[in-house]
PDB file of C-alpha atoms in Angstrom:
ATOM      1  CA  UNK A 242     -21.046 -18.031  -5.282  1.00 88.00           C
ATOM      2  CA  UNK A 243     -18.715 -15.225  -5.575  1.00 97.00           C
ATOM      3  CA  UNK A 244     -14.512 -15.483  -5.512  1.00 98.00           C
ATOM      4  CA  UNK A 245     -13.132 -12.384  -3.673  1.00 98.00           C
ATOM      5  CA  UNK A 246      -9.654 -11.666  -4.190  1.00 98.00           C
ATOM      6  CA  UNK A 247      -6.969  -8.917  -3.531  1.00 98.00           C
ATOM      7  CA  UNK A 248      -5.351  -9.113  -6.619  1.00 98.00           C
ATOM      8  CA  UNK A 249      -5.500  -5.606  -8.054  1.00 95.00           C
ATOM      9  CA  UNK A 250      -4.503  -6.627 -11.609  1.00 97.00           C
ATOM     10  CA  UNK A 251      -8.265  -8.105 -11.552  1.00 98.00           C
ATOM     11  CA  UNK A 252      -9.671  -5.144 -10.886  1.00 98.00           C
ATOM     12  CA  UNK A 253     -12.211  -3.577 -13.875  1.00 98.00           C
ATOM     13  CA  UNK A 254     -11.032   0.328 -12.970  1.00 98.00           C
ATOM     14  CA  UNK A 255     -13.234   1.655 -15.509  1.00 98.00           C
ATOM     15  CA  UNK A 256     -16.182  -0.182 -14.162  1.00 98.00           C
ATOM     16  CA  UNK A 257     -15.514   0.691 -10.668  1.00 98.00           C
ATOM     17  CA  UNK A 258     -14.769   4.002 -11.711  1.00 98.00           C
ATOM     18  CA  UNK A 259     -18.519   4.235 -13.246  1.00 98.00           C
ATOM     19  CA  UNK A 260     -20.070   2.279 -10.183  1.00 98.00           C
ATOM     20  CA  UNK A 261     -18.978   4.868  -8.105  1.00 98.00           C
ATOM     21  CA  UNK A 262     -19.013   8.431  -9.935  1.00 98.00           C
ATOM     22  CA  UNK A 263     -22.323   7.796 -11.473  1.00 98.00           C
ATOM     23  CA  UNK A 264     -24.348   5.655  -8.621  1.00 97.00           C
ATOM     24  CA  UNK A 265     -22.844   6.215  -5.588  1.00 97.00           C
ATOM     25  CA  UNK A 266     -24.109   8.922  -3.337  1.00 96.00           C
ATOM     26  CA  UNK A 267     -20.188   9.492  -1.672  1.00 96.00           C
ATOM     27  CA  UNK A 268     -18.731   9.338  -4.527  1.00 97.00           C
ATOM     28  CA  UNK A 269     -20.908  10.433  -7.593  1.00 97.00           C
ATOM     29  CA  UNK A 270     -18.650  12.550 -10.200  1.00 98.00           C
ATOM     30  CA  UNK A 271     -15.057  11.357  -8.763  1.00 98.00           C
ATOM     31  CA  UNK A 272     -12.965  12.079 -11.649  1.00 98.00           C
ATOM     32  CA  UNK A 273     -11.304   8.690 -12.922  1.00 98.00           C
ATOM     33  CA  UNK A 274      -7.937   9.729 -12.070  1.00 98.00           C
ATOM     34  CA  UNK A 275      -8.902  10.101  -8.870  1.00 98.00           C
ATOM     35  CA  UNK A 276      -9.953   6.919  -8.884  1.00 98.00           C
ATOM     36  CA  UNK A 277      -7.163   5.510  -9.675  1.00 98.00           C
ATOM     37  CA  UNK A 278      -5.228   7.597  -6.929  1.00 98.00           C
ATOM     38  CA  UNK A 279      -7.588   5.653  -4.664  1.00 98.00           C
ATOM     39  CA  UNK A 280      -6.714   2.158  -5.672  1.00 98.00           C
ATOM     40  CA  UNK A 281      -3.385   2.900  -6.135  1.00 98.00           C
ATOM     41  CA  UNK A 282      -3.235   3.955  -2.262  1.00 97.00           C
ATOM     42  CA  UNK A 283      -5.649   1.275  -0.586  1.00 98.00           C
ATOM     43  CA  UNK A 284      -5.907  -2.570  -0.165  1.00 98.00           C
ATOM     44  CA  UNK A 285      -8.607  -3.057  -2.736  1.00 98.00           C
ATOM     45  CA  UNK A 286     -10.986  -6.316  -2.765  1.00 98.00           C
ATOM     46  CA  UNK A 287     -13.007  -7.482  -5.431  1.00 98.00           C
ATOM     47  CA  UNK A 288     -16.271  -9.970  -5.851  1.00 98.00           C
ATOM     48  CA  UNK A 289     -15.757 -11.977  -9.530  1.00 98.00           C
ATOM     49  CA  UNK A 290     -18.367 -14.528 -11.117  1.00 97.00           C
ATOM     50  CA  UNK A 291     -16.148 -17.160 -11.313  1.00 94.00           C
ATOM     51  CA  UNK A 292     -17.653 -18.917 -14.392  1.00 96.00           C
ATOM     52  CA  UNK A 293     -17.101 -15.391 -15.881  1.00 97.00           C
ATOM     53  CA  UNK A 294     -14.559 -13.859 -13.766  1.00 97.00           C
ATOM     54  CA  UNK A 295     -16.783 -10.604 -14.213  1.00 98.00           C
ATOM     55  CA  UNK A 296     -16.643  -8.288 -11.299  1.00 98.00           C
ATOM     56  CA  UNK A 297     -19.552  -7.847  -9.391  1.00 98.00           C
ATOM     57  CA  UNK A 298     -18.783  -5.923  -6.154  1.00 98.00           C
ATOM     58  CA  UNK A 299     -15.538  -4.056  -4.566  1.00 98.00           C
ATOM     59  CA  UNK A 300     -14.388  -2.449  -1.618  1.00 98.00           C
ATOM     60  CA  UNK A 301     -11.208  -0.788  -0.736  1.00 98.00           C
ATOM     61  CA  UNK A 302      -9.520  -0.063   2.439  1.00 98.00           C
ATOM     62  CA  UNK A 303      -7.317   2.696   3.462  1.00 98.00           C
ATOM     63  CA  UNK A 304      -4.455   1.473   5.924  1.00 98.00           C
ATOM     64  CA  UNK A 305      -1.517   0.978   7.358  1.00 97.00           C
ATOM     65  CA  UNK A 306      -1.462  -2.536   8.278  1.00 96.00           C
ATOM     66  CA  UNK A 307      -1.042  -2.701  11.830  1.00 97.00           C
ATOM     67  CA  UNK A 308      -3.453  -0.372  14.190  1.00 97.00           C
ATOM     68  CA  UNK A 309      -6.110   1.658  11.797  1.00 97.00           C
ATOM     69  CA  UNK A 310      -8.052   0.987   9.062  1.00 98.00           C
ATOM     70  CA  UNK A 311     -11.032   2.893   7.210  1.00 98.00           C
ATOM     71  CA  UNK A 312     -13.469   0.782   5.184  1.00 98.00           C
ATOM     72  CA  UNK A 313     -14.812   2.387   2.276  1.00 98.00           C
ATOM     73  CA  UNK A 314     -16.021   2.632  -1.379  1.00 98.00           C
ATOM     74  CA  UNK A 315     -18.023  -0.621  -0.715  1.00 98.00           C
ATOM     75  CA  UNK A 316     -20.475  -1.235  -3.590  1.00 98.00           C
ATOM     76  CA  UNK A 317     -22.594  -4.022  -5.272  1.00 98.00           C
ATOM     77  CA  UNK A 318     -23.461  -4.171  -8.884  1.00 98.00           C
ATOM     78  CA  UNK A 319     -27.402  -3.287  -8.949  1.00 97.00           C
ATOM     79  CA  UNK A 320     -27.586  -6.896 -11.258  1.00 96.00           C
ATOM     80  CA  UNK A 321     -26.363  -8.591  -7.979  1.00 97.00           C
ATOM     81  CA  UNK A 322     -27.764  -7.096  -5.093  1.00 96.00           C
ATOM     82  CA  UNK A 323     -30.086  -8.941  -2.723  1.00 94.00           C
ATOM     83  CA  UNK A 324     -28.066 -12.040  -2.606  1.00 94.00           C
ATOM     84  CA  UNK A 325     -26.357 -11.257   0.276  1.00 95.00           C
ATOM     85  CA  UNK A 326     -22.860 -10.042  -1.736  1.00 97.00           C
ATOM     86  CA  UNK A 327     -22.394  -7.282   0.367  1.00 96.00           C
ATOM     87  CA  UNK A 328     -22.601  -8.684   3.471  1.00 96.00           C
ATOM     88  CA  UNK A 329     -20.148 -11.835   2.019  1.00 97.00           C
ATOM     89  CA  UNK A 330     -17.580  -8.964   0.804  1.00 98.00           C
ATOM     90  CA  UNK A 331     -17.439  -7.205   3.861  1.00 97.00           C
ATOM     91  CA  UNK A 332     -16.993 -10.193   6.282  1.00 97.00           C
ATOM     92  CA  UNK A 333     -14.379 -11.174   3.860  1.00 98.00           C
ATOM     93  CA  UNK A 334     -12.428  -7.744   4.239  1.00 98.00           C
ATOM     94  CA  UNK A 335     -13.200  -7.836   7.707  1.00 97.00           C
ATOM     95  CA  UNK A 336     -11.701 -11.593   8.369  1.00 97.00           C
ATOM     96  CA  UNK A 337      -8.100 -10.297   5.899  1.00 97.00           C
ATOM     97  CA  UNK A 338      -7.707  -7.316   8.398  1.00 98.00           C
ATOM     98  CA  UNK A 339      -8.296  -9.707  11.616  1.00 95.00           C
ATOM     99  CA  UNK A 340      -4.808 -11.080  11.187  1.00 93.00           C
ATOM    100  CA  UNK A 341      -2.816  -7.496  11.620  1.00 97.00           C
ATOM    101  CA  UNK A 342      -4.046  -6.906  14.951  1.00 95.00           C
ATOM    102  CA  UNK A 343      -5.494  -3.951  14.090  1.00 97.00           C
ATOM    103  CA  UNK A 344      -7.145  -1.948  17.154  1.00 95.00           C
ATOM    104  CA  UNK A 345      -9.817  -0.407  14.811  1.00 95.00           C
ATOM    105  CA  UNK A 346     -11.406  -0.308  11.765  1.00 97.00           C
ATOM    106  CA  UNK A 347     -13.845   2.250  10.997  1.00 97.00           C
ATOM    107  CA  UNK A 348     -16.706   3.105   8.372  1.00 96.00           C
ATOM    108  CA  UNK A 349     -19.034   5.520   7.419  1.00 95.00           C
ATOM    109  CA  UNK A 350     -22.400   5.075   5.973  1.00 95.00           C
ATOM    110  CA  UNK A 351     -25.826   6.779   5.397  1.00 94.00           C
ATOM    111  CA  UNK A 352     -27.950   4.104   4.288  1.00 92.00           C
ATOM    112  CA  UNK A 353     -26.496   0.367   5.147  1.00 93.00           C
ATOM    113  CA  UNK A 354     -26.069   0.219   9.290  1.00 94.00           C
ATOM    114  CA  UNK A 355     -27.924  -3.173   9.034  1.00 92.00           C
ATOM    115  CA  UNK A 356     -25.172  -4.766   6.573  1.00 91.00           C
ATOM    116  CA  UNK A 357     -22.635  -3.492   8.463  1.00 96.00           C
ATOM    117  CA  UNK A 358     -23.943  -4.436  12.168  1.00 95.00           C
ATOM    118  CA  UNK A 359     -24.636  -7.942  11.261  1.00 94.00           C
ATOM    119  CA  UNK A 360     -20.566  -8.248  10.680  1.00 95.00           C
ATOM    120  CA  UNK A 361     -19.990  -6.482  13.965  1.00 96.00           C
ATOM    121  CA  UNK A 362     -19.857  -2.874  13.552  1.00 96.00           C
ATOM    122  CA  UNK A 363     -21.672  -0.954  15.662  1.00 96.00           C
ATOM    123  CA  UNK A 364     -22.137   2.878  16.494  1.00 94.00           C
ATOM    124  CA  UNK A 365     -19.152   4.930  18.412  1.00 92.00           C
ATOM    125  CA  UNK A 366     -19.334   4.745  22.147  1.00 92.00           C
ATOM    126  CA  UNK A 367     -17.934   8.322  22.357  1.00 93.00           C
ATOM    127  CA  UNK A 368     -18.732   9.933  18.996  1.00 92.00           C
ATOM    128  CA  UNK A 369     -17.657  13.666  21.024  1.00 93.00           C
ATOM    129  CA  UNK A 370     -14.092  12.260  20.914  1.00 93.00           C
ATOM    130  CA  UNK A 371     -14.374  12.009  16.659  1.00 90.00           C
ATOM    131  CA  UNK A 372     -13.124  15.060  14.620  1.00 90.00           C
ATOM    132  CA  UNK A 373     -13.099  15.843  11.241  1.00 88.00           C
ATOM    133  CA  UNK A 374     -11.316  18.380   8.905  1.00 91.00           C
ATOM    134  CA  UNK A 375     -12.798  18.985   5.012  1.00 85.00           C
ATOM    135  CA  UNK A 376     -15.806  18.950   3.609  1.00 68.00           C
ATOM    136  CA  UNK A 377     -18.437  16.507   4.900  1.00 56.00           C
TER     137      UNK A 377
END
């Protein structure tokens, strides 16, 4: 069993930092400053051991607390994968943003549409209406 908390003073930044940059397809060779940038500007959840308190998973969200978020930078430790961490993390940043009355919250992802569907994500109805500007 896994604690997951907001707190970002228990954030590990340097081991998120190397989750990411080095073993993350999105976000392999972010620069740690960057990083930091990121969790300085985002509601930031963490997965800790807590016989340890050792982080094993985060996610951070980009939003402004009352009709958008984006849900991203979600990763699991390769030690604790498998045990259905993800899937706990996600519902658990999914059940925080249910009490702003948010009208959306929104995620990309290349490789875990089954995690994400089983919380209630699903594809856009209208993905002609989406735009984008920078580099995909």
């Amino acid at each position: 069993m896994y604690e997951i908390s907001t707190d970002p003073a228990r954030l590990d930044v340097p081991r998120v930092h190397e989750w990411l940059s080095t073993d993350a397809y999105w976000a392999l060779g972010r620069p740690l400053a960057k990083q930091r940038a990121a969790i300085a500007g985002s509601l930031n959840f963490g997965a800790y051991r807590p016989d340890t308190g050792e982080q094993h998973a985060y996610a951070r969200v980009v939003t402004d607390l009352a009709s958008f978020a984006w849900l991203c930078d979600v990763y699991v430790a390769r030690e604790a994968r498998g045990r259905g961490l993800g899937t706990r993390l996600v519902t658990a940043v999914r059940d925080h943003l249910t009490g702003y009355g948010l009208r959306r919250i929104m995620l990309a992802t290349a490789d875990a549409h089954g995690v994400y569907a089983r919380i209630g994500f699903e594809p856009l109805a209208e993905p002609g209406k989406w735009m984008v500007l920078g580099l995909q």
